[in-house]
Tab-separated table of C-alpha atoms and ligand atoms in Angstrom:
chain	number	residue	atom	x	y	z
Z	1	MET	CA	0.000	0.000	0.000
Z	2	GLN	CA	1.008	3.563	-0.730
Z	3	ASN	CA	0.886	5.888	2.191
Z	4	LYS	CA	1.405	9.423	1.008
Z	5	ASN	CA	0.673	10.831	4.467
Z	6	GLN	CA	-0.513	13.864	2.622
Z	7	THR	CA	-1.120	17.237	4.229
Z	8	LEU	CA	-4.592	18.444	3.303
Z	9	PRO	CA	-5.314	22.116	2.613
Z	10	SER	CA	-6.532	24.011	5.673
Z	11	LYS	CA	-10.086	25.381	5.853
Z	12	GLU	CA	-8.652	28.837	5.327
Z	13	LEU	CA	-6.713	27.787	2.215
Z	14	LEU	CA	-9.861	26.153	0.792
Z	15	GLU	CA	-11.946	29.244	1.481
Z	16	ASN	CA	-9.407	31.584	-0.074
Z	17	SER	CA	-8.935	29.698	-3.313
Z	18	PHE	CA	-10.868	28.539	-6.375
Z	19	LEU	CA	-10.340	25.598	-8.672
Z	20	ALA	CA	-9.390	25.995	-12.344
Z	21	ASP	CA	-8.951	23.545	-15.208
Z	22	LEU	CA	-6.943	25.277	-17.940
Z	23	HIS	CA	-6.486	22.510	-20.518
Z	24	ILE	CA	-9.442	20.765	-22.134
Z	25	HIS	CA	-10.608	20.019	-25.691
Z	26	SER	CA	-13.782	20.698	-27.651
Z	27	LYS	CA	-15.755	18.377	-29.915
Z	28	TYR	CA	-13.560	19.679	-32.769
Z	29	SER	CA	-10.436	17.915	-31.504
Z	30	ARG	CA	-9.579	14.438	-32.676
Z	31	ALA	CA	-10.873	11.590	-30.499
Z	32	CYS	CA	-13.040	13.920	-28.431
Z	33	SER	CA	-16.598	13.428	-27.261
Z	34	ARG	CA	-19.401	15.073	-29.245
Z	35	SER	CA	-20.689	16.459	-25.962
Z	36	MET	CA	-17.664	18.694	-25.445
Z	37	GLU	CA	-19.857	21.754	-25.991
Z	38	ILE	CA	-20.134	24.831	-23.787
Z	39	PRO	CA	-23.506	24.028	-22.095
Z	40	GLN	CA	-22.316	20.525	-21.118
Z	41	ILE	CA	-18.847	21.660	-20.108
Z	42	ALA	CA	-20.327	24.415	-17.951
Z	43	ARG	CA	-22.891	22.165	-16.278
Z	44	ILE	CA	-20.527	19.271	-15.546
Z	45	GLY	CA	-17.680	21.639	-14.638
Z	46	LYS	CA	-19.946	23.231	-12.030
Z	47	LYS	CA	-20.802	19.818	-10.604
Z	48	LYS	CA	-17.103	18.999	-10.383
Z	49	GLY	CA	-16.519	22.186	-8.379
Z	50	LEU	CA	-14.590	24.152	-11.006
Z	51	SER	CA	-14.820	27.960	-10.924
Z	52	LEU	CA	-12.816	28.488	-14.094
Z	53	ILE	CA	-12.470	26.333	-17.218
Z	54	GLY	CA	-10.319	26.749	-20.311
Z	55	THR	CA	-12.349	26.908	-23.525
Z	56	GLY	CA	-9.847	24.674	-25.334
Z	57	ASP	CA	-9.391	24.811	-29.100
Z	58	PHE	CA	-9.891	28.551	-29.641
Z	59	THR	CA	-7.778	28.174	-32.810
Z	60	HIS	CA	-10.581	26.192	-34.476
Z	61	PRO	CA	-12.742	28.584	-36.565
Z	62	ALA	CA	-16.066	26.818	-35.920
Z	63	TRP	CA	-15.409	26.513	-32.176
Z	64	PHE	CA	-14.193	30.106	-31.977
Z	65	LYS	CA	-17.483	31.205	-33.545
Z	66	GLU	CA	-19.442	29.172	-30.972
Z	67	LEU	CA	-17.400	30.692	-28.162
Z	68	LYS	CA	-18.120	34.180	-29.400
Z	69	THR	CA	-21.878	33.579	-29.531
Z	70	GLN	CA	-22.198	31.653	-26.260
Z	71	LEU	CA	-19.719	33.425	-24.008
Z	72	GLU	CA	-19.797	37.017	-22.923
Z	73	PHE	CA	-16.762	39.052	-21.915
Z	74	ASP	CA	-17.014	40.123	-18.270
Z	75	PRO	CA	-15.213	43.458	-17.840
Z	76	VAL	CA	-14.928	42.990	-14.056
Z	77	SER	CA	-12.845	39.801	-14.236
Z	78	ASP	CA	-11.639	40.037	-17.859
Z	79	LEU	CA	-12.890	36.461	-18.155
Z	80	LEU	CA	-15.842	34.947	-20.028
Z	81	ILE	CA	-19.302	34.068	-18.732
Z	82	PHE	CA	-21.644	31.480	-20.243
Z	83	LYS	CA	-24.857	33.418	-20.876
Z	84	ASP	CA	-27.211	30.535	-19.986
Z	85	LEU	CA	-25.437	29.700	-16.704
Z	86	PRO	CA	-24.094	33.016	-15.413
Z	87	GLU	CA	-23.591	31.618	-11.881
Z	88	GLY	CA	-21.616	28.671	-13.314
Z	89	PRO	CA	-17.883	28.455	-13.973
Z	90	LYS	CA	-16.217	31.301	-15.829
Z	91	PHE	CA	-14.226	30.573	-18.990
Z	92	ILE	CA	-10.747	31.579	-20.132
Z	93	LEU	CA	-9.555	31.359	-23.758
Z	94	THR	CA	-7.166	28.423	-24.104
Z	95	SER	CA	-5.883	26.252	-26.905
Z	96	GLU	CA	-3.221	23.627	-27.530
Z	97	VAL	CA	-0.868	23.401	-30.488
Z	98	SER	CA	1.341	20.557	-31.650
Z	99	LEU	CA	4.763	21.558	-32.999
Z	100	ILE	CA	6.772	19.149	-35.127
Z	101	PHE	CA	10.244	20.381	-36.056
Z	102	SER	CA	13.982	19.618	-36.141
Z	103	GLN	CA	16.354	21.033	-33.576
Z	104	GLY	CA	19.798	19.957	-32.377
Z	105	ASN	CA	20.449	16.241	-32.700
Z	106	LYS	CA	16.815	15.242	-33.268
Z	107	THR	CA	14.922	15.647	-36.548
Z	108	ASN	CA	11.513	14.778	-35.203
Z	109	ARG	CA	10.760	16.944	-32.186
Z	110	ARG	CA	7.122	16.806	-31.151
Z	111	VAL	CA	5.977	19.206	-28.484
Z	112	HIS	CA	2.512	20.202	-27.288
Z	113	LEU	CA	1.996	23.683	-25.850
Z	114	VAL	CA	-1.028	25.214	-24.146
Z	115	ILE	CA	-1.731	28.829	-25.127
Z	116	ILE	CA	-3.848	31.122	-22.940
Z	117	ALA	CA	-5.150	34.395	-24.399
Z	118	PRO	CA	-6.438	37.426	-22.462
Z	119	ASN	CA	-9.436	38.230	-24.719
Z	120	PHE	CA	-11.151	37.523	-28.041
Z	121	GLU	CA	-9.183	40.221	-29.910
Z	122	VAL	CA	-5.807	38.750	-28.967
Z	123	ALA	CA	-7.090	35.214	-29.682
Z	124	GLU	CA	-8.172	36.415	-33.117
Z	125	GLU	CA	-4.694	37.807	-33.808
Z	126	ILE	CA	-3.132	34.526	-32.704
Z	127	ASN	CA	-5.469	32.648	-35.041
Z	128	LEU	CA	-4.582	34.926	-37.948
Z	129	TYR	CA	-0.866	34.395	-37.284
Z	130	LEU	CA	-1.255	30.603	-36.969
Z	131	SER	CA	-3.466	30.324	-40.070
Z	132	LYS	CA	-0.452	31.379	-42.146
Z	133	LEU	CA	1.581	28.473	-40.715
Z	134	GLY	CA	-0.872	25.627	-41.238
Z	135	SER	CA	-4.490	24.481	-41.246
Z	136	LEU	CA	-6.648	25.459	-38.282
Z	137	THR	CA	-9.689	23.495	-39.422
Z	138	ALA	CA	-8.274	19.946	-39.578
Z	139	ASP	CA	-8.112	19.498	-35.789
Z	140	GLY	CA	-8.939	21.466	-32.651
Z	141	ARG	CA	-5.296	20.910	-31.715
Z	142	PRO	CA	-3.544	22.092	-34.890
Z	143	THR	CA	-0.046	21.083	-35.971
Z	144	PHE	CA	2.708	23.447	-37.170
Z	145	GLY	CA	6.270	22.947	-38.376
Z	146	ILE	CA	7.925	25.694	-36.297
Z	147	SER	CA	10.108	25.624	-33.205
Z	148	CYS	CA	8.996	26.400	-29.650
Z	149	LYS	CA	11.258	29.448	-29.637
Z	150	LYS	CA	9.805	30.958	-32.808
Z	151	LEU	CA	6.219	30.406	-31.704
Z	152	VAL	CA	6.754	32.032	-28.307
Z	153	LEU	CA	8.695	35.035	-29.645
Z	154	ASP	CA	6.033	35.639	-32.305
Z	155	LEU	CA	3.196	35.334	-29.763
Z	156	MET	CA	4.924	37.799	-27.437
Z	157	LYS	CA	4.909	40.307	-30.294
Z	158	ILE	CA	1.099	39.969	-30.370
Z	159	SER	CA	0.720	40.400	-26.580
Z	160	GLU	CA	2.905	39.804	-23.543
Z	161	LYS	CA	-0.297	38.848	-21.678
Z	162	ILE	CA	-0.381	35.555	-23.590
Z	163	LEU	CA	0.725	32.537	-21.547
Z	164	VAL	CA	2.510	29.577	-23.145
Z	165	ILE	CA	2.698	26.441	-21.009
Z	166	PRO	CA	4.318	23.156	-22.109
Z	167	ALA	CA	1.526	20.539	-21.957
Z	168	HIS	CA	1.885	17.184	-20.128
Z	169	ALA	CA	5.605	17.980	-19.977
Z	170	TRP	CA	6.930	14.431	-19.545
Z	171	THR	CA	4.889	12.132	-21.800
Z	172	PRO	CA	7.163	10.138	-24.116
Z	173	TRP	CA	5.789	11.170	-27.538
Z	174	TYR	CA	4.561	14.743	-27.555
Z	175	SER	CA	6.169	16.814	-24.862
Z	176	ILE	CA	8.947	19.163	-23.947
Z	177	PHE	CA	10.874	16.612	-21.825
Z	178	GLY	CA	9.529	13.411	-23.432
Z	179	ALA	CA	11.870	10.458	-23.838
Z	180	PHE	CA	11.515	10.240	-27.627
Z	181	SER	CA	11.365	13.742	-28.945
Z	182	GLY	CA	11.928	16.056	-26.034
Z	183	PHE	CA	14.673	18.247	-24.643
Z	184	ASP	CA	16.700	18.044	-21.437
Z	185	SER	CA	15.863	21.552	-20.258
Z	186	LEU	CA	13.518	24.448	-20.974
Z	187	GLU	CA	16.550	26.508	-22.073
Z	188	GLU	CA	17.487	23.921	-24.687
Z	189	ALA	CA	13.940	23.979	-26.084
Z	190	PHE	CA	13.054	27.659	-25.896
Z	191	GLU	CA	16.487	29.367	-26.113
Z	192	GLU	CA	15.948	33.178	-26.002
Z	193	ALA	CA	12.227	32.644	-25.433
Z	194	THR	CA	12.819	30.805	-22.134
Z	195	PRO	CA	12.158	33.888	-19.934
Z	196	TYR	CA	8.540	33.876	-21.202
Z	197	ILE	CA	7.902	30.352	-19.909
Z	198	TYR	CA	6.564	30.563	-16.355
Z	199	ALA	CA	4.938	27.161	-15.883
Z	200	ILE	CA	4.726	23.585	-17.086
Z	201	GLU	CA	1.790	21.200	-16.874
Z	202	THR	CA	2.963	18.133	-14.952
Z	203	GLY	CA	0.488	15.794	-16.714
Z	204	LEU	CA	-1.310	12.792	-15.284
Z	205	SER	CA	1.738	10.521	-15.097
Z	206	SER	CA	3.861	12.894	-13.015
Z	207	ASP	CA	3.139	14.976	-9.917
Z	208	PRO	CA	4.833	17.998	-8.302
Z	209	GLU	CA	6.818	15.736	-5.951
Z	210	MET	CA	8.534	14.130	-8.939
Z	211	ASN	CA	9.219	17.516	-10.565
Z	212	TRP	CA	10.698	18.958	-7.342
Z	213	ARG	CA	13.636	16.600	-7.889
Z	214	ILE	CA	14.850	18.809	-10.737
Z	215	SER	CA	16.418	21.980	-9.357
Z	216	LYS	CA	16.329	23.648	-12.779
Z	217	LEU	CA	12.526	23.747	-12.418
Z	218	ASP	CA	12.565	25.438	-8.994
Z	219	HIS	CA	11.451	28.788	-10.429
Z	220	ILE	CA	8.802	27.256	-12.712
Z	221	ALA	CA	5.171	26.954	-11.579
Z	222	LEU	CA	3.811	23.406	-11.748
Z	223	ILE	CA	0.196	23.401	-12.831
Z	224	SER	CA	-2.252	20.537	-13.247
Z	225	CYS	CA	-5.136	20.280	-15.695
Z	226	SER	CA	-7.421	17.526	-16.935
Z	227	ASP	CA	-6.696	17.596	-20.704
Z	228	ALA	CA	-10.290	16.280	-20.787
Z	229	HIS	CA	-11.623	14.811	-24.018
Z	230	SER	CA	-15.074	14.191	-22.495
Z	231	PRO	CA	-17.129	16.042	-19.865
Z	232	ALA	CA	-16.762	13.296	-17.245
Z	233	LYS	CA	-12.985	13.839	-17.157
Z	234	LEU	CA	-13.169	17.569	-16.429
Z	235	GLY	CA	-11.213	18.589	-13.339
Z	236	ARG	CA	-9.636	15.149	-12.815
Z	237	GLU	CA	-6.504	17.237	-12.256
Z	238	ALA	CA	-6.816	20.947	-11.503
Z	239	THR	CA	-5.034	23.965	-10.059
Z	240	ALA	CA	-6.308	26.017	-7.114
Z	241	PHE	CA	-5.554	29.747	-7.361
Z	242	PHE	CA	-5.982	32.368	-4.663
Z	243	TYR	CA	-8.747	34.920	-5.275
Z	244	PRO	CA	-9.542	37.197	-7.055
Z	245	LEU	CA	-10.921	35.282	-10.009
Z	246	THR	CA	-9.575	37.571	-12.738
Z	247	TYR	CA	-7.383	37.153	-15.819
Z	248	GLU	CA	-4.763	39.432	-14.344
Z	249	ASN	CA	-4.562	37.333	-11.181
Z	250	ILE	CA	-4.340	34.032	-13.103
Z	251	TYR	CA	-1.580	35.549	-15.212
Z	252	SER	CA	0.451	36.874	-12.289
Z	253	SER	CA	-0.098	33.738	-10.150
Z	254	ILE	CA	1.318	31.587	-12.935
Z	255	LYS	CA	4.156	34.041	-13.487
Z	256	THR	CA	5.146	34.074	-9.805
Z	257	GLY	CA	4.167	30.498	-8.932
Z	258	ASN	CA	1.869	31.743	-6.174
Z	259	LEU	CA	-0.659	28.895	-6.317
Z	260	ALA	CA	-2.853	27.582	-3.470
Z	261	PHE	CA	-2.531	23.866	-4.299
Z	262	THR	CA	-2.921	21.388	-7.136
Z	263	VAL	CA	-5.257	18.419	-7.370
Z	264	GLU	CA	-3.343	15.424	-8.667
Z	265	PHE	CA	-3.931	11.957	-9.975
Z	266	TYR	CA	-1.757	9.344	-8.358
Z	267	PRO	CA	0.972	9.544	-11.038
Z	268	GLU	CA	1.029	5.732	-11.158
Z	269	GLU	CA	-2.508	5.904	-12.565
Z	270	GLY	CA	-1.301	7.884	-15.621
Z	271	LYS	CA	-0.749	6.096	-18.921
Z	272	TYR	CA	3.008	6.626	-19.087
Z	273	HIS	CA	4.272	6.376	-15.516
Z	274	TYR	CA	6.407	3.249	-15.902
Z	275	ASP	CA	8.332	1.890	-18.903
Z	276	GLY	CA	7.013	-0.987	-20.973
Z	277	HIS	CA	5.588	-2.527	-24.090
Z	278	ARG	CA	1.804	-2.545	-24.198
Z	279	SER	CA	1.132	-5.206	-26.841
Z	280	CYS	CA	3.327	-7.653	-24.899
Z	281	LYS	CA	1.764	-6.569	-21.552
Z	282	VAL	CA	5.272	-5.876	-20.247
Z	283	CYS	CA	5.437	-3.228	-17.512
Z	284	LEU	CA	8.852	-2.329	-16.094
Z	285	SER	CA	10.401	0.019	-13.550
Z	286	PRO	CA	13.103	2.348	-14.923
Z	287	LYS	CA	15.750	0.154	-13.273
Z	288	GLU	CA	14.411	-2.983	-14.941
Z	289	ALA	CA	14.168	-1.283	-18.340
Z	290	LYS	CA	17.807	-0.173	-18.058
Z	291	ALA	CA	18.958	-3.656	-17.062
Z	292	LEU	CA	17.139	-5.048	-20.110
Z	293	GLY	CA	18.908	-2.615	-22.443
Z	294	PHE	CA	15.613	-0.781	-23.213
Z	295	LYS	CA	14.371	-3.832	-25.156
Z	296	CYS	CA	11.109	-5.664	-24.545
Z	297	PRO	CA	12.005	-9.001	-22.888
Z	298	LYS	CA	9.160	-10.724	-24.788
Z	299	CYS	CA	9.483	-9.504	-28.378
Z	300	GLY	CA	12.820	-7.707	-28.387
Z	301	GLY	CA	11.149	-4.501	-29.591
Z	302	LYS	CA	11.906	-1.020	-28.333
Z	303	LEU	CA	10.412	-0.175	-24.935
Z	304	THR	CA	8.382	2.977	-24.417
Z	305	ILE	CA	10.262	4.955	-21.815
Z	306	GLY	CA	7.866	6.482	-19.313
Z	307	VAL	CA	7.717	9.603	-17.233
Z	308	LEU	CA	9.349	8.297	-14.056
Z	309	HIS	CA	12.359	7.150	-16.083
Z	310	ARG	CA	12.789	10.572	-17.733
Z	311	ILE	CA	12.534	12.318	-14.392
Z	312	GLU	CA	15.150	9.995	-12.905
Z	313	ASP	CA	17.441	10.771	-15.861
Z	314	LEU	CA	17.154	14.529	-15.370
Z	315	ALA	CA	16.830	14.683	-11.560
Z	316	ASP	CA	19.579	16.086	-9.372
Z	317	ARG	CA	17.749	15.305	-6.101
Z	318	ASP	CA	16.422	12.032	-4.727
Z	319	GLU	CA	12.730	11.170	-4.420
Z	320	THR	CA	12.498	12.113	-0.744
Z	321	TYR	CA	13.305	15.798	-1.378
Z	322	ARG	CA	10.486	18.084	-0.140
Z	323	PRO	CA	10.835	21.868	-0.526
Z	324	SER	CA	9.157	24.046	2.112
Z	325	ASN	CA	7.943	26.830	-0.146
Z	326	LYS	CA	5.851	25.022	-2.759
Z	327	PRO	CA	2.055	24.810	-3.157
Z	328	LEU	CA	0.485	21.700	-1.616
Z	329	SER	CA	0.106	18.745	-3.929
Z	330	ILE	CA	-3.118	16.843	-3.151
Z	331	HIS	CA	-3.599	13.364	-4.579
Z	332	LEU	CA	-7.181	12.288	-5.129
Z	333	VAL	CA	-9.021	9.504	-6.920
Z	334	PRO	CA	-11.948	10.392	-9.250
Z	335	LEU	CA	-15.252	9.862	-7.400
Z	336	ILE	CA	-16.633	7.597	-10.119
Z	337	GLU	CA	-13.701	5.197	-9.530
Z	338	ILE	CA	-14.225	5.221	-5.762
Z	339	LEU	CA	-17.967	4.550	-6.182
Z	340	SER	CA	-17.245	1.799	-8.673
Z	341	GLU	CA	-15.032	0.037	-6.133
Z	342	VAL	CA	-17.233	0.659	-3.086
Z	343	PHE	CA	-20.444	-0.563	-4.748
Z	344	ASN	CA	-18.738	-3.096	-7.004
Z	345	LEU	CA	-20.293	-1.648	-10.163
Z	346	SER	CA	-18.817	-0.988	-13.604
Z	347	PRO	CA	-17.776	2.670	-14.004
Z	348	THR	CA	-20.101	2.910	-17.022
Z	349	SER	CA	-23.195	1.337	-15.397
Z	350	LYS	CA	-26.426	3.348	-15.176
Z	351	THR	CA	-26.814	2.646	-11.443
Z	352	LEU	CA	-23.386	4.101	-10.826
Z	353	THR	CA	-24.178	7.234	-12.854
Z	354	LYS	CA	-27.283	7.669	-10.676
Z	355	LEU	CA	-25.296	7.252	-7.470
Z	356	TYR	CA	-22.727	9.747	-8.745
Z	357	GLU	CA	-25.501	12.298	-9.459
Z	358	GLN	CA	-27.127	11.676	-6.083
Z	359	TYR	CA	-23.983	11.986	-3.963
Z	360	THR	CA	-22.505	14.960	-5.806
Z	361	SER	CA	-25.850	16.757	-5.424
Z	362	MET	CA	-25.867	16.036	-1.693
Z	363	ALA	CA	-22.348	17.429	-1.373
Z	364	ASP	CA	-23.016	20.177	-3.948
Z	365	THR	CA	-19.832	19.349	-5.878
Z	366	GLU	CA	-17.475	16.411	-6.410
Z	367	ILE	CA	-14.536	18.312	-4.928
Z	368	ASN	CA	-16.566	19.037	-1.776
Z	369	LEU	CA	-17.161	15.366	-1.297
Z	370	LEU	CA	-13.598	14.304	-2.073
Z	371	LEU	CA	-11.756	17.043	-0.232
Z	372	LYS	CA	-13.786	19.643	1.632
Z	373	LEU	CA	-16.658	18.139	3.657
Z	374	PRO	CA	-15.708	17.592	7.300
Z	375	GLU	CA	-15.445	13.998	8.477
Z	376	GLU	CA	-18.581	14.175	10.655
Z	377	ASP	CA	-20.707	15.398	7.740
Z	378	LEU	CA	-19.430	12.530	5.636
Z	379	PHE	CA	-20.422	10.028	8.355
Z	380	ASN	CA	-23.852	11.652	8.732
Z	381	LEU	CA	-24.702	11.869	5.055
Z	382	PHE	CA	-23.106	8.971	3.194
Z	383	PRO	CA	-22.847	5.184	3.445
Z	384	GLU	CA	-20.128	4.142	5.864
Z	385	LYS	CA	-18.025	2.293	3.313
Z	386	LEU	CA	-18.005	5.302	0.977
Z	387	THR	CA	-17.010	7.587	3.838
Z	388	GLU	CA	-14.222	5.234	4.806
Z	389	ALA	CA	-13.003	5.139	1.193
Z	390	ILE	CA	-12.970	8.935	0.936
Z	391	LEU	CA	-11.093	9.289	4.217
Z	392	ARG	CA	-8.514	6.766	3.037
Z	393	VAL	CA	-8.070	8.663	-0.230
Z	394	ARG	CA	-7.632	11.922	1.705
Z	395	LYS	CA	-4.924	10.309	3.826
Z	396	GLY	CA	-3.290	8.828	0.754
Z	397	GLU	CA	-3.824	5.227	1.836
Z	398	VAL	CA	-4.410	3.490	-1.483
Z	399	PHE	CA	-3.043	0.640	-3.572
Z	400	VAL	CA	-1.492	1.496	-6.923
Z	401	LYS	CA	-0.493	-0.430	-10.027
Z	402	PRO	CA	1.522	1.725	-12.431
Z	403	GLY	CA	0.422	2.538	-15.972
Z	404	TYR	CA	2.827	2.122	-18.926
Z	405	ASP	CA	3.039	2.543	-22.715
Z	406	GLY	CA	-0.462	4.037	-23.075
Z	407	GLU	CA	-2.122	1.695	-20.564
Z	408	TYR	CA	-3.713	3.469	-17.586
Z	409	GLY	CA	-2.570	2.386	-14.138
Z	410	VAL	CA	-5.011	1.286	-11.450
Z	411	VAL	CA	-5.664	2.772	-8.012
Z	412	LYS	CA	-7.706	0.826	-5.475
Z	413	VAL	CA	-8.785	1.910	-2.027
Z	414	PHE	CA	-9.520	-1.463	-0.456
Z	415	ALA	CA	-8.491	-4.433	-2.554
Z	416	ALA	CA	-4.799	-5.090	-2.800
Z	417	PHE	CA	-3.576	-6.444	-6.119
Z	418	GLU	CA	-2.207	-9.884	-6.669
Z	419	PRO	CA	1.396	-9.505	-5.578
Z	420	GLU	CA	3.383	-9.129	-8.770
Z	421	GLU	CA	7.001	-10.168	-8.784
Z	422	PRO	CA	9.243	-7.583	-10.414
Z	423	TYR	CA	9.816	-8.622	-14.017
Z	424	LEU	CA	13.532	-9.155	-13.602
Z	425	LYS	CA	13.071	-11.555	-10.715
Z	426	GLN	CA	10.519	-13.572	-12.665
Z	427	GLN	CA	12.607	-14.609	-15.570
Z	428	THR	CA	15.379	-12.461	-16.826
Z	429	LEU	CA	18.004	-12.021	-14.149
Z	430	PHE	CA	19.506	-15.468	-14.644
Z	431	SER	CA	19.852	-14.896	-18.382
Z	432	PHE	CA	22.363	-12.087	-17.858
V	501	ZN	ZN1	-4.534	18.367	-24.819
V	502	ZN	ZN1	7.172	-6.536	-26.675
């Protein structure tokens, strides 16, 4: 069992902060749910407990048009309000781009960057600039053949109030530090544009604790977002900012790293935490992958090197290092997964959806139930086993099985897994 012994945010910290999810996608992005539309996103986002949600995909002309008709600029916060749910979450213009380019010793760099724009006018200028570099209509997350440095320097000419944040910074295929196409530092990737990079998104497979091991990232804010492709995934990771809820405050909080806390997945649950080869069902720790010469012990193919491995390669501190001046990192398990385990129901079953609706309504929001409601209220309102599960999650007492090569990991509150022998012990050590 994992025991994170996590420190929970104080009542004061919870009262003085709001939850934001700054990286999501619309129905116009590849492999995204048709229900990623503003009314659904607003309604479900409210239920999750989000006060601010990124629009995603503002580069897509059809989505941009929808945003302009459905959202209204609020001059008090410089953020956007959904006209049909004015008391719901506010919106902030965000998008993600995929850059594919050559730099240094690698010809096939692939990096995803989140772009945040202060208003429709600036977003429009960004879209005009990007439309000259490639197609904006093919995908809500468009692809361009320019470097990170060029993109950032050009965007800063449009407005210095634009934020550029490397997305899921450690995933092997499409990220700034990824094993296959990434760089070893922000400076190597962004060169003269590095001073404009204030934050990275840690992604599902890594958490702030892992990133703290790299002293070069000490001055960089670590944010967490859902990268949701369907409404149910909204807020599965999120960042809590101190009030006020304004664009200026989001901008300066990211610039200075003054965040309240982040809501994290257990990084083991992410799809690229460990190394491995999915089609052979081979999951390996970084140590095991190294000992095997980065080759799949079943088929001899190349292993996909995960996030933990990359962090170990670049880290200059060990995994026990804990800085005193960083925002709290809170690990939670999505409520639907907890309910599925407690009531022994499939996460997609209708009964479970009903229970989810019922309990989140009783608690007002999912985040209230998972993090905020006092213990005695939980015992008074909810079934005992559910309360026990939530308290265990809050303490960080869970069982984890790491994800690898695109396969999600598993987190369980009660049931331990079949004890799995490390791969090397099973069969390979004696062959060396
Ligand atoms: Zn994304
Ligand atoms: Zn294999």
